[in-house]
XYZ file of C-alpha atoms in Angstrom:
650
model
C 0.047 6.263 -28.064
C -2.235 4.556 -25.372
C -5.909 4.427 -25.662
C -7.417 7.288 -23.893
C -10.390 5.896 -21.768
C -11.942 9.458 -19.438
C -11.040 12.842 -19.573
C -12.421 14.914 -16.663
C -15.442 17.742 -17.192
C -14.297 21.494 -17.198
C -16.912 21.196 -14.076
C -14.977 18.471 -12.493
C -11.622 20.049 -12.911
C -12.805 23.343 -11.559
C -14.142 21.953 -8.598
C -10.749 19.715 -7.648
C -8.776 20.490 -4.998
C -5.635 20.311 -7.107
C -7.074 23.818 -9.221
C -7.789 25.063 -6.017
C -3.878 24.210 -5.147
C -2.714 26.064 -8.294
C -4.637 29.160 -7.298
C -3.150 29.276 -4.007
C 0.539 28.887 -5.377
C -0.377 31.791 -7.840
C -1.456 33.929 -4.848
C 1.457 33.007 -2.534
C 4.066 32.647 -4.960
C 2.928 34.510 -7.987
C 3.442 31.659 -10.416
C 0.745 30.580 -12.660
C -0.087 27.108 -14.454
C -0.958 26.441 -17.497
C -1.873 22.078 -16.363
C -0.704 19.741 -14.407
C 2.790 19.315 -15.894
C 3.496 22.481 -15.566
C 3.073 22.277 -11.427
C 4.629 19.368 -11.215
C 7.928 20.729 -13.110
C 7.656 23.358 -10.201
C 6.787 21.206 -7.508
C 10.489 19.004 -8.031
C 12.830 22.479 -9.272
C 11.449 24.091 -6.367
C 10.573 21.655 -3.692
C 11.136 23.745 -0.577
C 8.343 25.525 -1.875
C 6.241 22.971 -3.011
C 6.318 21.221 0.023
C 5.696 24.480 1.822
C 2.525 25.262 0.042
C 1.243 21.982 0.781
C 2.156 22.380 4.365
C -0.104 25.884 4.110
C -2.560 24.771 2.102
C -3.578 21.228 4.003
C -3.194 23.380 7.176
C -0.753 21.311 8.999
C -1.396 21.455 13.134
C 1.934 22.234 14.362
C 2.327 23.776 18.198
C 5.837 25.502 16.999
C 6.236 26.525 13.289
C 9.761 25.806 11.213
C 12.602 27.307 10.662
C 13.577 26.338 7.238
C 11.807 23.639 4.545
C 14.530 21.707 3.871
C 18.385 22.398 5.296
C 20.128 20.670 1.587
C 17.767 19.977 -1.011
C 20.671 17.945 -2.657
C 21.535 16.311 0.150
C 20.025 12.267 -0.522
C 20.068 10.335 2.055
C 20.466 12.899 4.940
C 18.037 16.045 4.041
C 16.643 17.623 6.986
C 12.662 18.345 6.638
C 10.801 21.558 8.537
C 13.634 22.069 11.342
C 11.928 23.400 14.179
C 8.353 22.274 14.197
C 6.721 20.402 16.145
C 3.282 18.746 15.963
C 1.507 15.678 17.099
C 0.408 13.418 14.146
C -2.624 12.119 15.986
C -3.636 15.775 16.555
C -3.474 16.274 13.001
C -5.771 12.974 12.712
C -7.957 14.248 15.345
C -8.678 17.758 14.242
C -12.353 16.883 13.819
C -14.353 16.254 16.518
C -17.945 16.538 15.307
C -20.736 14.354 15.026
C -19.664 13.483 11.363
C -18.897 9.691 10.678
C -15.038 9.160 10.675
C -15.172 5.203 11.044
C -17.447 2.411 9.462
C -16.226 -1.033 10.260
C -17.508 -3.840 8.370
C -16.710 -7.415 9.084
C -18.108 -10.796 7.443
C -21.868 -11.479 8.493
C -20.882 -9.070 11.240
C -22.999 -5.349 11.732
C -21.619 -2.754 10.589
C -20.237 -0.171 13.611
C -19.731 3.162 13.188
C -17.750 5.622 14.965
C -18.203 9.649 14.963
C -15.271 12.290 14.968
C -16.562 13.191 18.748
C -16.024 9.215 19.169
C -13.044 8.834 17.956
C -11.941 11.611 19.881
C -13.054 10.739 23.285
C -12.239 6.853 22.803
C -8.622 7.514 22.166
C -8.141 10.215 24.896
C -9.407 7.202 27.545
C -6.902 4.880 25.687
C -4.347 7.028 25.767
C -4.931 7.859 29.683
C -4.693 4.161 30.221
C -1.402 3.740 28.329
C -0.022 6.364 29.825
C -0.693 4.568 33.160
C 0.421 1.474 32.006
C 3.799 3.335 31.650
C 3.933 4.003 27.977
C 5.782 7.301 26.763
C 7.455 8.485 24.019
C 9.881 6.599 21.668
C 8.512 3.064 23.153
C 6.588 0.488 20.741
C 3.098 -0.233 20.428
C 2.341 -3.036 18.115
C -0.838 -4.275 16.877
C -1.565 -7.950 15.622
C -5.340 -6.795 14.896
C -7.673 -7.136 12.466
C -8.577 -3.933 10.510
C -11.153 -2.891 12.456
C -12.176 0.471 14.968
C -9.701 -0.357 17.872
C -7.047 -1.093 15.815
C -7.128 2.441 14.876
C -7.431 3.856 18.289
C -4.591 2.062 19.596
C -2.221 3.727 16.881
C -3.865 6.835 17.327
C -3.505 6.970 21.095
C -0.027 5.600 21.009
C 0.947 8.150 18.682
C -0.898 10.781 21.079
C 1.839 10.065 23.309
C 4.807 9.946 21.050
C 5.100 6.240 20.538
C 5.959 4.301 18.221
C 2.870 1.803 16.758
C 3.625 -1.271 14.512
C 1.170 -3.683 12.998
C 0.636 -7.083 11.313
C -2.167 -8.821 10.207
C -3.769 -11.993 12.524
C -2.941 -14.203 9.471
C 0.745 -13.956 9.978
C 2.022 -16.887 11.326
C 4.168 -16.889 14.465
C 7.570 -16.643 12.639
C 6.594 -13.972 10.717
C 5.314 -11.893 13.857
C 8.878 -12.369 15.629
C 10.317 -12.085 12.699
C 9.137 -8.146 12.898
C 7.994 -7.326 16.593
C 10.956 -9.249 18.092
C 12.907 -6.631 16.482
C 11.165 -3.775 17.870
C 10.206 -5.372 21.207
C 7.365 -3.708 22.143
C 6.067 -2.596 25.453
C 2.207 -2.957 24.386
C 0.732 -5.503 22.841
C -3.077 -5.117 20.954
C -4.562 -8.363 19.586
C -7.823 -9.403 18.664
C -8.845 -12.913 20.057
C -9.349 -14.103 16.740
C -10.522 -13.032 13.289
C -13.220 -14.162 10.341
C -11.629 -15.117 6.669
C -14.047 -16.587 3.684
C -16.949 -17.686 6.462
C -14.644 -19.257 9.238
C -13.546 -17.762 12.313
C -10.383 -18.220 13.325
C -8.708 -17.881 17.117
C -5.726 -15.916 17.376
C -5.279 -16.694 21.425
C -2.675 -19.596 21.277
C -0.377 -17.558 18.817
C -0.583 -14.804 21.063
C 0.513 -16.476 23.889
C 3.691 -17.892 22.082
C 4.480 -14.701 20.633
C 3.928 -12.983 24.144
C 6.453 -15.649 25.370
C 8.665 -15.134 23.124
C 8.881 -11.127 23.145
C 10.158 -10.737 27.060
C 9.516 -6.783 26.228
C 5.993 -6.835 26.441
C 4.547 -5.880 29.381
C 0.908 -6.486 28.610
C -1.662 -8.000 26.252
C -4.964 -6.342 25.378
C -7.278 -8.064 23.524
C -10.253 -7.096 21.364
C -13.661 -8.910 21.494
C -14.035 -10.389 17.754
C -14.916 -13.597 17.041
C -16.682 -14.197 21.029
C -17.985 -11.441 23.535
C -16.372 -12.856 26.652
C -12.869 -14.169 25.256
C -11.332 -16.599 27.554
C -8.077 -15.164 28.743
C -6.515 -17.572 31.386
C -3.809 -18.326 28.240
C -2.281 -14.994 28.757
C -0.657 -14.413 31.562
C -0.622 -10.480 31.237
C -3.755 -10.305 29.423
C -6.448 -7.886 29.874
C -9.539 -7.253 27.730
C -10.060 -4.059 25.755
C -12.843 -2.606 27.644
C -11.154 -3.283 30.683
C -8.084 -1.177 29.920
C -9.830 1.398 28.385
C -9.926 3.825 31.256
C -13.347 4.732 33.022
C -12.684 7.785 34.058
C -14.416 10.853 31.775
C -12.053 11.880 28.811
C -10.062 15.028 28.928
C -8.649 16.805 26.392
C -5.743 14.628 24.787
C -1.852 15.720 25.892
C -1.025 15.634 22.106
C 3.204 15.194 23.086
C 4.359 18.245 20.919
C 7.616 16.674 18.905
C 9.549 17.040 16.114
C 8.635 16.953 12.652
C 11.462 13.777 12.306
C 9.994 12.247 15.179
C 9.654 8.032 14.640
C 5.836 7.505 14.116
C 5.532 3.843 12.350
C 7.757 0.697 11.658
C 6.944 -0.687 8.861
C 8.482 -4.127 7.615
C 10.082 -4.959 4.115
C 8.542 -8.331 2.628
C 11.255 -10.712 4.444
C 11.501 -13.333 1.442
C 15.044 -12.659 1.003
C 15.928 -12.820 4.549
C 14.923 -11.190 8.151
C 12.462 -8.257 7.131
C 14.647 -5.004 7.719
C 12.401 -2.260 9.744
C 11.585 0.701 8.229
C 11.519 3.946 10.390
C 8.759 6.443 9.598
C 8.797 9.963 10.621
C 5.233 11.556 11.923
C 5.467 14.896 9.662
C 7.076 12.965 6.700
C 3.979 10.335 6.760
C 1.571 13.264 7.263
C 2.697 15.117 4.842
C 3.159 13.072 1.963
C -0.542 11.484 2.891
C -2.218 14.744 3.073
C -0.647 16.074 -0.622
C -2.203 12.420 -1.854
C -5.261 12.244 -0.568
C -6.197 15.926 -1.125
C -4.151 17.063 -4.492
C -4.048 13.339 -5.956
C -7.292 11.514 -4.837
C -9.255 14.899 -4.411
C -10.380 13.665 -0.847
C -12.428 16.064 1.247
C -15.288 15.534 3.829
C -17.958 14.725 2.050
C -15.512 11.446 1.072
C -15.833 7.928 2.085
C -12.800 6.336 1.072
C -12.333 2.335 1.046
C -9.161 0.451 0.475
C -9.320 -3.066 0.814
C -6.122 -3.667 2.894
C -4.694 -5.247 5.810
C -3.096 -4.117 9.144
C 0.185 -5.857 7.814
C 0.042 -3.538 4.252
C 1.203 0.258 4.237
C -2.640 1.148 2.540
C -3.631 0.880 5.866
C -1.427 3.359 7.330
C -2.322 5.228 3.894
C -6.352 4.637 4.546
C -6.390 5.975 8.060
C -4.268 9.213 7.421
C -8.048 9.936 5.698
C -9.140 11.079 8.953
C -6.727 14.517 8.511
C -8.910 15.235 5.541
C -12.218 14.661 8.027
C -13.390 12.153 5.389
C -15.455 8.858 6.213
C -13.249 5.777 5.933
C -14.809 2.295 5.817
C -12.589 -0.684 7.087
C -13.052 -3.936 6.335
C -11.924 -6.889 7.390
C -12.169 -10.676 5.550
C -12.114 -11.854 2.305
C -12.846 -9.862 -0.792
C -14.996 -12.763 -2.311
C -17.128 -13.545 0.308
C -19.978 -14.564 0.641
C -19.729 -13.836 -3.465
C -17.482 -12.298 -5.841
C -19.346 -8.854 -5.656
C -19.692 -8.321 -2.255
C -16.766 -5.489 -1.941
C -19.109 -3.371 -4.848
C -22.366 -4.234 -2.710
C -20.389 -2.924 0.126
C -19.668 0.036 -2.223
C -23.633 0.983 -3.371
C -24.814 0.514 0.995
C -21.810 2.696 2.287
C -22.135 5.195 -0.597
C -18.335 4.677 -0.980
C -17.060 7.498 -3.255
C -13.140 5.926 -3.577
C -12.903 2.794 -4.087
C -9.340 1.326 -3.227
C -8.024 -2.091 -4.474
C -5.701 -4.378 -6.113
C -4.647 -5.080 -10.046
C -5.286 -8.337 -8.621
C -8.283 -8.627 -7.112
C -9.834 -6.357 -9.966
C -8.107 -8.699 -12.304
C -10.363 -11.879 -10.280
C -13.478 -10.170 -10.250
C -13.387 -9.809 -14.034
C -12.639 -13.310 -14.583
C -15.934 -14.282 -12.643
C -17.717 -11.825 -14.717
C -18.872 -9.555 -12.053
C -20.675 -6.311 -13.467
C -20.906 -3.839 -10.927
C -22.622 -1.142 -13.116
C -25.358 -3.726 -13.742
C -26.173 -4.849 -10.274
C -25.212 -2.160 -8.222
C -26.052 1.273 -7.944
C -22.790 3.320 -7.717
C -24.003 6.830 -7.993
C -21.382 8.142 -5.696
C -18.230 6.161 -6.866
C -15.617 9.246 -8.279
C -12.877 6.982 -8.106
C -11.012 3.851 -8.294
C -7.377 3.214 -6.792
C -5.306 0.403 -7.776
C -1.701 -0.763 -6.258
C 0.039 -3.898 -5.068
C 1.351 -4.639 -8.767
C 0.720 -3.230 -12.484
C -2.681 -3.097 -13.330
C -3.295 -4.307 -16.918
C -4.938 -2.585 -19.758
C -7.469 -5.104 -20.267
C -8.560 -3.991 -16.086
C -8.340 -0.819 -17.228
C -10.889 -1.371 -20.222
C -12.973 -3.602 -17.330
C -13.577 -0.718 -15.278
C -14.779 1.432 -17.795
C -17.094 -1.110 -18.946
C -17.817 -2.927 -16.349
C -18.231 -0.250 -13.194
C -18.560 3.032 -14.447
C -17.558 5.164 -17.065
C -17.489 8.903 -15.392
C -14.802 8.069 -12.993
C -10.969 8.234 -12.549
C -9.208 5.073 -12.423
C -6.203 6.018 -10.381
C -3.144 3.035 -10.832
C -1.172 4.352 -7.971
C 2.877 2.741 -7.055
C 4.878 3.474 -4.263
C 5.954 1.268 -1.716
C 6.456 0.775 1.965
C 9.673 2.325 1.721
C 8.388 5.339 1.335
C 5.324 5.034 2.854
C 3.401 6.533 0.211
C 3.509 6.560 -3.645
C 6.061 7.425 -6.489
C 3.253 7.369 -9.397
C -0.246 8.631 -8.680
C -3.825 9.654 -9.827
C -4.636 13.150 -11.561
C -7.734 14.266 -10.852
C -7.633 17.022 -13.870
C -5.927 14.279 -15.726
C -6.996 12.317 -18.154
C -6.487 8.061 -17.936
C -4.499 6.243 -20.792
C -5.092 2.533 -20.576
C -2.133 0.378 -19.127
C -0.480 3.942 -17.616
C -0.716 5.760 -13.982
C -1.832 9.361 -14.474
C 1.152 10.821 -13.360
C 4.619 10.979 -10.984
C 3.482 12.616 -7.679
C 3.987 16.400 -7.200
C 7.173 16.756 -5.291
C 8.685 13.703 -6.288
C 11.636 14.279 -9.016
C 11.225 10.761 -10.597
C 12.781 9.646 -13.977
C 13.826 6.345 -15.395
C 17.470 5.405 -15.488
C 19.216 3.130 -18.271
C 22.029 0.660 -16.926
C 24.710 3.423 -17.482
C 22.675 5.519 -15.122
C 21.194 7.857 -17.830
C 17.508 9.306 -18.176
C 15.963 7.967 -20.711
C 11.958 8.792 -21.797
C 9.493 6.675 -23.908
C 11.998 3.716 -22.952
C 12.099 1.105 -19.860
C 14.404 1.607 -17.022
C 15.034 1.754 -13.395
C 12.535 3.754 -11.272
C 14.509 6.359 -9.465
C 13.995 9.756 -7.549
C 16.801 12.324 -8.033
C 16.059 14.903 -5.259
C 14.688 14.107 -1.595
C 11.232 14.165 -0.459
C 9.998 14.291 3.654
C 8.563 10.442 3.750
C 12.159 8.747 3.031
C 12.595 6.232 5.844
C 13.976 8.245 8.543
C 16.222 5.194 9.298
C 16.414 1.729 9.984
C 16.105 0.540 13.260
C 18.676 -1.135 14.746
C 21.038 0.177 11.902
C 23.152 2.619 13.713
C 25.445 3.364 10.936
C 22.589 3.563 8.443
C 24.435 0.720 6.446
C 21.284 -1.445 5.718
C 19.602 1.806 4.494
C 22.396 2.699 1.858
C 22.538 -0.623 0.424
C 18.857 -1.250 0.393
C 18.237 2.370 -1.387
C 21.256 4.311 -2.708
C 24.122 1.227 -4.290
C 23.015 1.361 -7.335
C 23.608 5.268 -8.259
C 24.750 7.229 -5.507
C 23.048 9.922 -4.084
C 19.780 8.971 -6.014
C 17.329 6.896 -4.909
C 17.101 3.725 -6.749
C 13.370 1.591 -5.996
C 13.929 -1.375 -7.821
C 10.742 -0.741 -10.242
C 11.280 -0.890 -13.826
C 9.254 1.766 -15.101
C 8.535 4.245 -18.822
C 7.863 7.262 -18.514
C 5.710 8.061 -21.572
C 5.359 11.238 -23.519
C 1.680 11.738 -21.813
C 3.894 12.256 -18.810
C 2.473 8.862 -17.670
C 3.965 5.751 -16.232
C 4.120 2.077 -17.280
C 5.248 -0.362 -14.217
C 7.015 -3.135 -16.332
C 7.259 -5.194 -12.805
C 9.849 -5.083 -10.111
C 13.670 -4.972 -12.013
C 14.980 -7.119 -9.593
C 12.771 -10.012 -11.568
C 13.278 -8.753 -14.592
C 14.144 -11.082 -17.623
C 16.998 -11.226 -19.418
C 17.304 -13.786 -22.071
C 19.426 -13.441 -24.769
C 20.356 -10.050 -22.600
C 16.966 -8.542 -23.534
C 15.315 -6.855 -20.281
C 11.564 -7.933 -20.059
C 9.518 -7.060 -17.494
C 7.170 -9.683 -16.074
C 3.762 -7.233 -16.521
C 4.153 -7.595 -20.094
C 3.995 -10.862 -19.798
C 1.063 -11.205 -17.089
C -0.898 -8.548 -19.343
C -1.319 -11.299 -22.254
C -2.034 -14.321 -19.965
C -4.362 -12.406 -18.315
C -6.264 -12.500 -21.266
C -6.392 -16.173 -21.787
C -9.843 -17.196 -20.379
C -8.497 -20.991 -19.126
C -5.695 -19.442 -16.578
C -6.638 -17.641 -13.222
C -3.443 -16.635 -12.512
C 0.672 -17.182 -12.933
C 3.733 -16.312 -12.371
C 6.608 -15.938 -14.481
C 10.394 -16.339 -13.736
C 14.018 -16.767 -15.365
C 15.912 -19.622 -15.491
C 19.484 -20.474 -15.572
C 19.461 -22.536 -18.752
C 22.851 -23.535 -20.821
C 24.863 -20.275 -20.290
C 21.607 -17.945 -20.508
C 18.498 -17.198 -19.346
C 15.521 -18.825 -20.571
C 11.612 -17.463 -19.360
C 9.519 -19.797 -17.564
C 5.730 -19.384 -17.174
C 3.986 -20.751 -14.333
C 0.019 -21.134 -14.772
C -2.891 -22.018 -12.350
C -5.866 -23.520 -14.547
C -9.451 -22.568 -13.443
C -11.392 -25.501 -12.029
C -11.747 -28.113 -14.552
C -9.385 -26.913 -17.361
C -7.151 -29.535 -18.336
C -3.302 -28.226 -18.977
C -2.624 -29.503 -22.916
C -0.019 -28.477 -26.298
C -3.155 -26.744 -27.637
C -3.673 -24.495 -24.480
C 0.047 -24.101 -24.373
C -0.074 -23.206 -28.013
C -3.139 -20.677 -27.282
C -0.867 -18.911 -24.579
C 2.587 -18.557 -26.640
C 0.398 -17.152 -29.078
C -1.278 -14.203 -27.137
C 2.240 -13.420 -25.924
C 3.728 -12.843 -29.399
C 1.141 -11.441 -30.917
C 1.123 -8.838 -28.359
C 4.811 -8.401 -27.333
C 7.418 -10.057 -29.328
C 8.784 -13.703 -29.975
C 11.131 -12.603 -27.709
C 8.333 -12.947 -24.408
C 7.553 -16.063 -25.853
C 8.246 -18.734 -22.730
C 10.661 -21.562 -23.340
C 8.603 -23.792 -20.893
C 4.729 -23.355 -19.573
C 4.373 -25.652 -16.419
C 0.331 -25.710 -14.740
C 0.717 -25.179 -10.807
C -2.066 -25.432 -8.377
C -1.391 -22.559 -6.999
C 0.857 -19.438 -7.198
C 2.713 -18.113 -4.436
C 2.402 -14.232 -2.569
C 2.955 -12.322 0.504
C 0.738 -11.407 2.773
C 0.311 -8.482 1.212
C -0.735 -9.441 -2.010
C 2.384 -9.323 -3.771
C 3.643 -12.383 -6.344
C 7.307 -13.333 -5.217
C 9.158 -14.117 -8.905
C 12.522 -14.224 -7.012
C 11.321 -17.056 -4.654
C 9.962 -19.168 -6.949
C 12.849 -18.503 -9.308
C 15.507 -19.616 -5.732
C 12.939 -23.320 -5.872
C 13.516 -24.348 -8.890
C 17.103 -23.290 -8.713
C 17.052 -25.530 -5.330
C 18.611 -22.497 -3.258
C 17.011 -21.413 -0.128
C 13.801 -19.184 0.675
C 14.467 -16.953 3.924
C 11.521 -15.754 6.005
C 8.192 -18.394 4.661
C 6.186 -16.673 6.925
C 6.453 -13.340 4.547
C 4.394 -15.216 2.438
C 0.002 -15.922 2.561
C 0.211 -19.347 0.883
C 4.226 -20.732 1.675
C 2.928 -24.111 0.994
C 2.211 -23.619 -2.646
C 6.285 -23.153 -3.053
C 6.252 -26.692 -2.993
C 4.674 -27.046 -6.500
C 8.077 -25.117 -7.566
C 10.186 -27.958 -6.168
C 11.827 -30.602 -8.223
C 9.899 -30.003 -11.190
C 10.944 -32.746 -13.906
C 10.108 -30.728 -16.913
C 12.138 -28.265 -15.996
C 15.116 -30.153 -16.310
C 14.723 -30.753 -20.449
C-alpha cells in the first residue's frame, strides 16, 4: 500500500464544502454517508441526481429552470443534459458585483493590477456594448491570441454575455499553429496583445498578427491590448483598433446576459495537433459550468475567502478551469511569463505577497523546482497555502514527498487528470481525503470511471485503459465542422462502444485512488509487456545528473525495444557509469523489464505548448516518419536531436 503523507483534521473536514454537500443530499434526498466513497458510489448509480444536487447546491443562475436532468442516462455519446434551461454562463461568472477582489494580474517586473467584482462587472458590460455594435451576436467566434492577463478575461466574458463563442491561444504560438486552430473557426473578433514578456525579454506579437489577420478573411477587426508599450503602433493592421478605444465610453448598463440553452456552444478548445490538424472541440456553457463549479467547490473546497493560482496559459484548458473561479466569488491571480524568472522561487514569492491559498501547477515544473533545491517553507511564509494542484502529466512520488517537505506539511496535495476533452478532470482532489504518495485522491463525483483490460474488462489494483462508463454534462458537445459527428466517435468511443475510452492508462487502487501510468497510446510493449512511461520517468527523476527525458519504443528486430532519452544538467558529461547509475534506479525500482535497451543524452526534450512531453513524436523521428502540426509544439526545434541518431541503429 502507498505511503500515506496528510490526513485532514476532524476540524478541516467539518468545515469543507464537500460535508456540507453530504448534508444537503441527506436533507433533499434522505440518503446519508458514511465518507467519501460512499457519495461517490451514489453520485455515478444515480447521476441525474447527483448532478441535480450540485446544480441546487452551487446555485446555478438559470432565467428558465429544466425539465428533466438527463433524457438517457445510458445513452453515450448523445445524452441530453437539463432540457429546458436556460442561463448565461457569464451571468453565472458575474454574480458578484462587490468591491471584493476578483482579478490580480501579475506580469514579469510589471505592477501588479487588480480588478474588483464591481470592475469586472462594469468593464465587460462596456465591452460587450461595443461588440455588440461591432455586430457580434450569438453563435459567432471571438478568439483571443492574449496573454493571460485582465482583458483577456473580459473579452471571453463579454463575448459569452452575448452568446458567442470565445477561443484562445497563447502569443507564443507560432503562426501555423494559430491558423492551424482559428482558421478553422474563423472568427469575427480578433483580441491580441501587441506583444508579451517571457524569462526578461519582451517580445512583439504585431507582425504575426497581421499575417494571421491576412490570412483569416473572417475577421472583421483587431483589438489590441497595451502590454509590452503604452501607445502600440498600429499602422500594421489594417482593421486595428486599440483596447481602450473599443471599449465603449458610454456609462455601463446592466449586461443583456442572452438567456440560452444549457447545450449552448461556449468554448473551442483545440486537441494538441502533433498527429495532424488539431480537431476543435465544442464546449457547452452549462456543461463547462457545471462540471467547474462541482470541482472547484466539492473537490478544491473553493469559496470567497479563496485566491486560487494556476500557472497556465491562454492556449491550456486550466485557464478556462482558473477563470470559472469567479462563479465561486473567489480571488484569482493570473500570471503571465516564465515560472523561473527572475529565480526559481519566484511563483512561491508570488504565493507568500498574494496570500495565495491554492496553488495550481505542473508535475513538471514542481519536478524543476526541486531539482534547483528551492525550499519554499524555508524562505517563504505560506500561512495561507490549503492546497496544491498538480496536472499536465503524472506527478511522481518523490514530488509528492517534496511538497511535504519542502512547502508545507498541513496541506492537500491535489494530483488532478482530465483533459481538454472534457474540459475538466476525470481524477481529482478530496478535501476529506487523505493523500497516498504517487496516487490522485480520488475519481470525480459524477464521473463512473474504471480501468479496462484489452478484452474490455474492469479490472482493480491492475493497469488499464482509463474509461468512463456512463455520461457526464462536459462531454464535447461536438466537433466543429464534423457534421456527422464522425471525428468525435473515432477520437472517443472506437475502442469500446458506447464507453468513453481517454487514452490514459490508469490503476485504480484499493484506497479508491488513481495511478496515471502515462498516456496508453505511448505505452511500451516489449516483449508484449505494457509499461507505462511514468514508471519510468519516476526513477530518472531521481537521478540527480538528468533534468529531464523522455522515453519511447522502438521497432527493433520483430519487437519493441525501450529507448530513454536524457537531457544532462549543465556540465554533466553523458558516460557507461552514468548510464549504469540510471539502468540501475530503474530496476531496482520497477523490474528488469523497464530496464532501457539504449540511453541516448539530448540537449533538449521536446513538448507542446502546453507543457505536455510528445513520446509519439519523438518515437515517428527516429522511425523517420512524419510529424504533422510543429507548431503544436513550445520547442519543435529540439525534434531535431531525434533525427538520424547513429546509435540507434546498433
Amino acid at each position: 500500500m502507498a505511503k500515506l503523507l496528510w490526513q485532514p483534521s476532524k476540524e478541516r473536514i467539518e468545515r469543507a464544502n464537500l460535508t456540507r454537500f453530504m448534508r444537503f443530499v441527506t436533507e433533499k434526498e434522505g440518503k446519508t454517508f458514511a465518507g467519501y466513497d460512499e457519495l461517490y458510489q451514489w453520485s455515478t448509480t444515480e447521476i441525474d441526481r447527483f448532478w441535480a444536487a450540485v446544480w441546487d447546491f452551487c446555485e446555478v443562475v438559470a432565467s428558465s429552470p429544466y425539465s428533466q436532468v438527463v433524457d438517457d442516462p445510458t445513452k453515450m455519446p448523445g445524452a441530453k443534459w437539463f432540457q429546458g434551461a436556460e442561463l448565461n454562463f457569464a451571468e453565472n461568472l458575474l454574480r458578484h458585483r462587490d468591491g471584493h477582489t476578483a482579478l490580480i494580474f501579475q506580469g514579469e517586473d510589471l505592477e501588479p493590477r487588480t480588478m474588483s467584482y464591481a470592475q469586472l462587472y462594469d468593464e465587460t458590460a462596456r465591452l460587450a456594448t461595443s461588440l455588440r455594435e461591432a455586430g457580434v451576436k450569438a453563435g459567432d467566434r471571438v478568439a483571443g491570441y492574449t496573454p493571460n492577463m485582465l482583458e483577456t478575461v473580459v473579452a471571453m466574458l463579454a463575448a459569452s454575455s452575448i452568446g458567442a463563442i470565445w477561443s484562445s491561444c497563447s502569443p507564443d504560438f507560432g503562426i501555423k499553429g494559430v491558423l492551424d486552430r482559428f482558421g478553422q473557426i474563423e472568427p469575427k473578433i480578433l483580441f491580441a496583445a501587441n506583444g508579451y514578456y517571457y524569462n526578461g525579454k519582451a517580445h512583439d506579437s504585431l507582425e504575426r498578427v497581421r499575417q494571421i489577420t491576412t490570412e483569416i478573411p473572417s475577421i472583421e477587426k483587431v483589438v489590441i491590448i497595451p502590454l509590452t508599450e503604452e501607445h502600440p503602433d498600429l499602422s500594421l493592421l489594417s482593421n486595428g483598433v486599440g483596447y481602450n478605444e473599443f471599449l465603449s465610453k458610454t456609462p455601463a448598463k446592466p449586461i443583456e446576459f442572452a438567456q440560452l440553452p444549457f447545450d449552448h456552444p461556449l468554448y473551442i478548445m483545440y486537441s494538441s495537433g502533433t498527429t495532424g490538424v488539431p480537431k476543435c472541440i465544442v464546449h457547452g456553457a452549462g456543461g463547462t459550468l457545471l462540471q467547474h463549479l462541482k470541482e472547484h467547490v466539492l473537490h478544491t473546497n473553493i469559496t470567497r475567502n479563496d485566491v486560487l493560482f494556476y500557472f497556465t496559459t491562454c492556449g491550456w484548458m486550466m485557464w478556462n478551469w482558473l477563470v470559472s473561479g469567479l462563479a465561486s466569488g473567489a480571488t484569482m491571480v493570473l500570471y503571465d511569463g516564465s515560472p523561473f524568472y527572475p529565480d526559481p522561487k519566484a511563483m512561491w514569492r508570488m504565493a507568500q505577497d498574494m496570500g495565495i491559498t491554492v496553488f495550481g501547477t505542473s508535475a513538471r515544473y514542481l519536478a524543476a523546482v526541486e531539482k534547483a533545491v528551492v525550499k519554499p517553507k524555508k524562505e517563504f511564509d505560506l500561512e495561507f497555502l490549503h492546497a496544491v494542484l498538480s496536472t499536465g502529466s503524472p506527478l511522481s512520488v518523490e514530488s509528492f514527498e517534496y511538497v511535504y517537505r519542502e512547502v508545507k506539511q498541513d496541506l492537500c496535495l491535489s494530483s488532478i487528470s482530465g483533459g481538454t476533452d472534457i474540459i475538466g478532470c476525470f481524477a481529482l482532489g478530496n478535501p476529506i481525503g487523505a493523500v497516498y504518495a504517487g496516487e490522485l485522491q480520488c475519481r470525480g463525483l459524477g464521473m463512473a470511471v474504471k480501468a479496462y483490460n484489452a478484452e474490455g474488462k474492469e479490472v482493480m489494483n491492475e493497469k488499464g485503459e482509463l474509461v468512463c462508463v456512463k455520461p457526464f454534462p462536459s462531454m464535447p458537445i461536438y466537433f466543429w465542422n464534423d457534421p456527422k459527428n464522425e471525428k468525435y466517435r473515432a477520437a472517443y468511443f472506437d475502442a469500446f462502444p458506447g464507453v468513453w475510452h481517454h487514452g490514459d492508462y490508469i490503476e485504480i487502487t484499493s484506497t479508491g485512488g488513481v495511478i496515471i501510468h502515462g498516456r496508453s497510446d505511448a505505452t511500451l510493449n516489449p516483449a508484449g509487456v505494457r509499461i507505462g512511461t511514468a514508471e519510468i520517468y519516476r526513477q530518472v527523476e531521481t537521478v540527480d545528473e538528468i533534468l529531464d527525458s523522455i522515453v519511447v519504443g522502438q521497432d527493433w528486430e520483430g519487437d519493441t525495444r525501450i529507448v530513454l532519452f536524457v537531457k544532462l544538467r549543465e556540465g554533466v558529461q553523458f558516460s557507461d557509469e552514468l548510464a549504469a547509475k540510471i539502468k540501475k534506479a530503474i530496476r531496482e525500482n520497477t523490474s528488469p523489464r523497464h530496464v532501457p535497451s539504449k540511453i541516448v543524452a539530448v540537449p533538449d526534450i521536446p513538448y507542446t505548448i502546453s507543457g505536455k512531453k510528445v513520446e509519439m513524436a519523438v518515437r515517428n523521428m527516429i522511425h523517420d516518419q512524419p510529424v504533422l502540426n510543429k507548431d503544436a509544439l513550445g520547442n519543435p526545434e529540439s525534434l531535431e536531436y531525434f533525427r538520424d541518431i547513429d546509435s540507434l541503429k546498433i
